[in-house]
XYZ file of C-alpha atoms in Angstrom:
417
model
C 0.000 0.000 0.000
C 1.208 3.529 -0.801
C 1.505 6.043 2.033
C 1.754 9.810 1.887
C 4.652 11.252 3.839
C 2.205 13.062 6.115
C 0.472 9.785 6.929
C 3.804 8.123 7.658
C 4.742 10.893 10.081
C 1.342 10.685 11.752
C 1.673 6.924 12.231
C 5.213 7.229 13.608
C 4.175 9.860 16.123
C 1.190 7.776 17.181
C 3.278 4.642 17.741
C 5.964 6.651 19.561
C 3.255 7.974 21.880
C 1.887 4.478 22.573
C 5.385 3.237 23.486
C 5.908 6.223 25.777
C 2.604 5.909 27.633
C 2.997 2.143 27.933
C 6.308 2.823 29.695
C 4.526 5.264 31.995
C 1.775 2.773 32.767
C 3.901 -0.290 33.528
C 6.326 1.640 35.742
C 3.999 3.787 37.819
C 3.589 1.225 40.604
C 7.246 0.111 40.792
C 8.383 2.763 43.333
C 5.450 1.721 45.521
C 6.102 -2.017 45.492
C 7.187 -1.998 49.169
C 3.741 -0.593 50.039
C 2.010 -3.190 47.872
C 3.915 -5.987 49.618
C 2.754 -4.707 52.989
C -0.777 -4.104 51.718
C -1.313 -7.715 50.627
C 0.538 -9.004 53.692
C 3.222 -11.297 52.238
C 6.914 -11.971 52.765
C 9.525 -11.573 50.052
C 9.422 -15.276 49.161
C 5.679 -15.140 48.586
C 6.074 -11.896 46.613
C 8.639 -13.533 44.347
C 6.359 -16.549 43.939
C 3.424 -14.313 42.976
C 5.415 -12.244 40.485
C 7.040 -15.343 39.029
C 4.034 -17.591 38.575
C 1.916 -14.671 37.375
C 4.311 -14.595 34.440
C 2.499 -17.662 33.128
C -0.226 -15.241 32.084
C 2.288 -13.700 29.703
C 3.024 -17.123 28.227
C -0.657 -17.635 27.494
C -0.754 -14.195 25.912
C 2.162 -15.109 23.634
C 0.347 -18.245 22.494
C -2.867 -16.386 21.616
C -1.566 -13.092 20.285
C -1.058 -14.156 16.676
C -4.588 -15.485 16.495
C -6.138 -12.309 17.906
C -4.035 -9.999 15.762
C -4.809 -11.993 12.626
C -8.514 -11.702 13.296
C -8.894 -8.214 14.764
C -5.734 -6.312 13.801
C -2.893 -4.760 15.801
C -4.525 -1.413 16.572
C -7.693 -3.017 17.932
C -5.802 -5.537 20.049
C -3.497 -2.835 21.416
C -6.463 -0.616 22.279
C -8.315 -3.332 24.206
C -5.136 -4.429 25.967
C -4.321 -0.867 27.022
C -7.725 -0.554 28.696
C -7.244 -3.813 30.617
C -3.649 -2.891 31.517
C -4.776 0.403 33.017
C -7.583 -1.284 34.957
C -5.264 -3.905 36.452
C -2.756 -1.276 37.622
C -5.602 0.719 39.158
C -6.791 -2.484 40.817
C -3.388 -3.042 42.467
C -4.062 -0.124 44.775
C -7.325 -1.584 46.090
C -6.318 -5.223 46.603
C -5.537 -6.467 50.103
C -5.119 -10.211 49.656
C -2.352 -12.053 47.752
C -4.651 -14.341 45.745
C -6.581 -11.496 44.150
C -3.330 -9.639 43.508
C -1.912 -12.749 41.810
C -4.843 -12.981 39.394
C -4.639 -9.253 38.653
C -0.903 -9.560 37.968
C -1.449 -12.615 35.759
C -4.099 -10.713 33.780
C -1.726 -7.758 33.531
C 0.977 -10.023 32.099
C -1.500 -11.693 29.735
C -2.673 -8.492 28.064
C 0.788 -6.958 28.394
C 2.303 -9.673 26.203
C -0.345 -9.126 23.526
C 0.043 -5.352 23.721
C 3.817 -5.479 23.223
C 3.554 -7.735 20.180
C 0.782 -5.582 18.717
C 2.640 -2.278 18.917
C 5.900 -3.860 17.769
C 4.043 -5.260 14.771
C 3.164 -1.677 13.921
C 6.873 -0.846 13.906
C 7.489 -3.697 11.452
C 5.018 -2.177 9.008
C 6.570 1.256 9.479
C 10.033 -0.159 8.826
C 8.739 -1.715 5.621
C 7.321 1.607 4.535
C 10.522 3.530 5.278
C 12.929 0.768 4.223
C 15.210 1.328 7.209
C 15.513 0.244 10.839
C 13.733 2.664 13.156
C 12.868 0.419 16.110
C 15.525 2.010 18.335
C 13.651 5.273 18.779
C 10.429 3.477 19.737
C 12.186 1.552 22.500
C 13.893 4.765 23.571
C 10.435 6.347 23.859
C 9.361 3.455 26.080
C 12.440 3.899 28.281
C 11.714 7.627 28.479
C 8.202 6.805 29.669
C 9.552 4.514 32.392
C 12.038 7.151 33.579
C 9.430 9.916 33.698
C 6.968 7.641 35.447
C 9.515 6.458 37.990
C 10.588 9.995 38.898
C 6.992 11.253 39.037
C 5.836 8.262 41.074
C 8.679 8.749 43.526
C 7.581 12.346 44.026
C 3.873 11.507 44.280
C 4.581 8.781 46.834
C 5.645 11.458 49.331
C 2.144 12.889 49.658
C -0.408 10.877 47.619
C -2.042 7.738 49.042
C -1.290 4.588 47.062
C -4.874 4.194 45.846
C -5.094 7.773 44.580
C -1.743 7.533 42.814
C -2.648 4.274 41.053
C -5.976 5.722 40.003
C -4.797 9.030 38.541
C -1.678 8.076 36.530
C -3.051 4.940 34.777
C -6.257 6.819 33.943
C -4.329 9.706 32.385
C -2.053 7.288 30.499
C -5.102 5.480 29.128
C -6.748 8.694 27.958
C -3.546 9.697 26.167
C -3.191 6.287 24.575
C -6.748 6.249 23.273
C -6.221 9.738 21.863
C -2.972 8.955 20.050
C -3.909 5.420 18.964
C -6.249 6.900 16.365
C -3.190 7.688 14.274
C -1.801 4.141 14.334
C -1.792 2.063 11.163
C -5.115 0.499 10.197
C -5.599 -3.159 9.315
C -5.423 -2.345 5.622
C -2.177 -0.435 6.130
C -0.239 -2.957 8.201
C -1.720 -6.114 6.659
C -3.242 -7.631 9.804
C -6.826 -8.489 10.683
C -7.213 -10.458 7.470
C -8.066 -13.903 8.826
C -6.264 -16.985 10.125
C -2.461 -16.902 10.195
C -0.517 -19.155 7.858
C 2.610 -20.781 9.193
C 4.655 -23.947 8.865
C 5.024 -25.966 12.078
C 8.659 -26.574 13.041
C 9.771 -28.760 15.940
C 10.892 -26.655 18.887
C 13.318 -29.303 20.143
C 15.041 -29.418 16.759
C 15.962 -25.753 16.880
C 19.535 -25.029 15.677
C 22.189 -24.571 18.424
C 22.356 -20.849 17.659
C 18.744 -20.455 18.798
C 19.632 -21.781 22.234
C 22.670 -19.493 22.394
C 20.586 -16.448 21.491
C 17.892 -17.531 23.962
C 20.488 -17.737 26.732
C 21.716 -14.278 25.749
C 18.207 -12.853 25.832
C 17.459 -14.359 29.245
C 20.672 -13.117 30.845
C 20.253 -9.737 29.176
C 16.716 -9.317 30.529
C 17.318 -10.438 34.131
C 18.956 -7.125 35.032
C 15.848 -5.213 33.904
C 13.637 -7.651 35.813
C 15.702 -7.213 38.974
C 15.543 -3.433 38.712
C 11.821 -3.414 38.027
C 10.806 -5.768 40.824
C 13.341 -4.975 43.534
C 14.979 -1.553 43.064
C 12.469 0.274 45.285
C 12.755 -2.395 47.988
C 16.557 -2.298 47.655
C 16.539 1.476 48.096
C 14.435 1.301 51.250
C 15.670 -1.902 52.867
C 19.291 -1.862 51.688
C 20.059 1.858 51.608
C 17.562 3.100 54.184
C 15.994 5.712 51.902
C 12.544 7.225 52.314
C 9.700 6.955 49.798
C 10.678 9.957 47.695
C 14.384 9.160 47.299
C 13.747 5.434 46.877
C 12.790 6.028 43.237
C 16.119 7.694 42.332
C 18.189 4.527 41.660
C 15.601 3.108 39.251
C 15.173 6.513 37.614
C 18.936 6.657 37.041
C 18.842 3.179 35.504
C 15.879 4.003 33.240
C 17.297 7.352 32.132
C 20.592 5.730 31.195
C 18.720 3.150 29.146
C 17.111 5.984 27.177
C 20.524 7.412 26.364
C 21.942 3.994 25.527
C 19.123 3.031 23.205
C 19.229 6.412 21.508
C 22.892 5.806 20.659
C 22.438 2.281 19.281
C 22.116 3.203 15.617
C 25.063 5.606 15.702
C 27.417 3.253 17.567
C 26.481 0.238 15.453
C 27.798 2.030 12.362
C 31.299 1.657 13.808
C 31.079 -1.552 15.816
C 28.994 -4.689 15.630
C 26.109 -4.425 18.092
C 27.081 -7.702 19.772
C 30.595 -6.315 20.394
C 29.029 -3.274 22.035
C 26.886 -5.560 24.193
C 29.932 -7.563 25.259
C 31.577 -4.477 26.730
C 28.369 -2.991 28.127
C 27.307 -6.262 29.763
C 30.586 -6.753 31.602
C 30.836 -3.092 32.662
C 27.189 -3.080 33.772
C 27.626 -6.216 35.876
C 30.731 -4.796 37.576
C 28.896 -1.527 38.242
C 26.077 -3.285 40.086
C 28.629 -5.300 42.069
C 30.336 -2.023 43.052
C 26.984 -0.638 44.185
C 26.510 -3.666 46.420
C 30.023 -3.811 47.854
C 30.643 -0.063 48.197
C 27.376 1.848 47.821
C 25.470 -0.044 50.508
C 28.170 0.192 53.239
C 28.683 3.905 52.476
C 24.923 4.458 52.711
C 24.960 3.019 56.226
C 27.316 5.847 57.194
C 26.002 8.632 54.944
C 22.680 8.240 53.145
C 23.309 10.898 50.502
C 26.795 9.688 49.597
C 25.576 6.106 49.340
C 22.673 7.191 47.157
C 25.006 9.053 44.775
C 27.261 6.007 44.412
C 24.360 3.634 43.802
C 22.663 6.026 41.367
C 25.867 6.334 39.312
C 26.382 2.574 39.332
C 22.776 1.934 38.316
C 23.145 4.478 35.512
C 26.174 2.565 34.205
C 24.116 -0.624 34.472
C 21.331 1.068 32.479
C 23.798 1.917 29.716
C 24.977 -1.680 29.845
C 21.482 -3.134 29.627
C 20.361 -0.833 26.792
C 21.799 -2.764 23.810
C 21.259 -6.269 25.191
C 17.832 -7.175 23.800
C 18.366 -5.423 20.425
C 21.746 -7.147 19.984
C 20.413 -10.667 20.437
C 17.273 -9.923 18.436
C 19.335 -8.506 15.589
C 21.123 -11.812 14.969
C 17.847 -13.750 14.872
C 17.584 -13.112 11.137
C 20.759 -15.091 10.437
C 19.793 -18.487 11.857
C 19.803 -21.078 9.086
C 16.719 -23.249 8.718
C 14.323 -20.881 10.513
C 12.859 -17.537 9.614
C 13.244 -14.589 11.956
C 9.718 -14.817 13.344
C 10.231 -18.446 14.378
C 13.552 -17.662 16.064
C 12.123 -14.692 17.979
C 9.114 -16.726 19.131
C 11.370 -19.462 20.519
C 13.698 -16.977 22.178
C 10.759 -15.230 23.864
C 9.264 -18.531 25.002
C 12.537 -19.663 26.615
C 12.920 -16.222 28.188
C 9.385 -16.143 29.614
C 9.611 -19.621 31.148
C 13.036 -18.942 32.661
C 12.025 -15.599 34.163
C 9.166 -17.312 36.027
C 11.673 -19.411 37.984
C 14.162 -16.553 38.331
C 11.539 -14.350 39.981
C 10.657 -17.110 42.425
C 14.340 -17.578 43.251
C 14.730 -13.824 43.761
C 11.951 -13.787 46.332
C 13.449 -16.707 48.224
C 16.879 -15.064 48.170
C 15.485 -11.777 49.483
C 13.896 -13.597 52.427
C 16.855 -15.805 53.273
C 19.834 -13.568 52.494
C 18.368 -10.066 52.204
C 17.275 -7.802 49.376
C 20.824 -6.692 48.605
C 21.814 -10.284 47.828
C 19.004 -10.447 45.268
C 20.947 -8.032 43.076
C 23.631 -10.664 42.597
C 21.218 -12.105 40.024
C 21.712 -8.907 38.025
C 25.484 -9.019 38.468
C 25.887 -12.613 37.303
C 23.374 -12.276 34.472
C 24.967 -9.105 33.065
C 28.417 -10.677 33.105
C 27.033 -13.820 31.443
C 25.196 -11.762 28.822
C 28.438 -9.941 28.037
C 30.266 -13.238 27.528
C 27.496 -14.628 25.313
C 27.425 -11.396 23.289
C 31.149 -11.836 22.748
C 30.587 -15.335 21.371
C 27.868 -14.029 19.060
C 30.135 -11.199 17.878
C 32.950 -13.646 17.165
C 30.704 -15.900 15.103
C 28.926 -13.114 13.249
C 29.930 -12.431 9.661
C 28.216 -9.043 9.448
C 29.100 -5.788 11.211
C 26.059 -3.712 10.476
C 22.990 -3.545 12.686
C 20.428 -5.847 11.198
C 16.704 -5.528 11.536
C 15.279 -7.955 14.119
C 12.526 -8.841 11.662
C 12.365 -10.683 8.335
C 13.720 -8.696 5.413
C 10.961 -6.994 3.458
C 10.778 -4.694 0.517
C 10.020 -1.032 0.887
C 6.474 0.188 0.519
C 5.811 3.193 -1.659
C 5.664 6.548 0.080
C 3.984 9.258 -1.929
C 4.884 12.910 -1.652
C 2.046 15.191 -0.646
């Protein structure tokens, strides 16, 4: 289908907005996780079990997304999912028992998985239309949303009750999403919503060795983000002794650094292979978190402000380190022989989702038995491992340029106004 340049710009801005407000929505409750834990009356082990097993909802979402998108289209699925996402986050503030919270979190993960695939499918169509990789700026917009939300939520937590906070921000994010989503690509424009999907079944267990390597890289690259999202606020309060307002600063530093890192991906990848960048960033990020644990925490026990500065700087370095991880492993997915890119990405995401369920459970148990600070050793080890795996991928890669993490497609025609 031919697009006018004005329509292309409108669609890009709309999708950028949906990424941004999704980042705002999914992060708004993170600085208030310690309050949520107390509100539902559980220990850290139970919290980890809830967050981990609720991830099974995301697995179900991954299994059903293609079917829903094929029938209804990406914009419609994203719109419905955004409504449910906002409602579940609002619901977190009014739940006082762990069972109800678990089902809300599972529902949140279920629609969240479908939402992410829907909006990323829009970026695929936009990349086809523009004939160049543009996914970096969309993920940067998401990271910007998480940073803004984290900082704002940290401030609001100093004077707004939890229920009021989780009612206002998700509601505003939803209104903005509904407003901007009108500019997203229609079914006719992005080629979805046309009926049942056509695909060739391929045995999962017969996946090439490179798929398992990339899956391991994705898992280790994501664990740092998971640790920061689930435990940074608890770490700031329990490990550093910070109050509600300042407790959001370490995660804000991490998120802001990710924005910068993802914004630089395209420029840096013109000089170095993205996997080589990830090798260095993974190792440096892992060492930075280790420094925060070994130095930042003890200093904080003597001087809160000095300890906070050290941890914030270390978390910022970790954010820069985590920024290229997912794009680097996704980018090589198009070079696996015997499978197309979509099949490789689906298998990588499945392995990642299953593994994270058990990792979250282990994090909760570690926090209870050894303390919240010890939980961040998961991030240290995973970042170092991701750096090593990225190095292996870089060594084996035959191409230096940043490749699109999607199947190669021809350019659509863009008409001048």
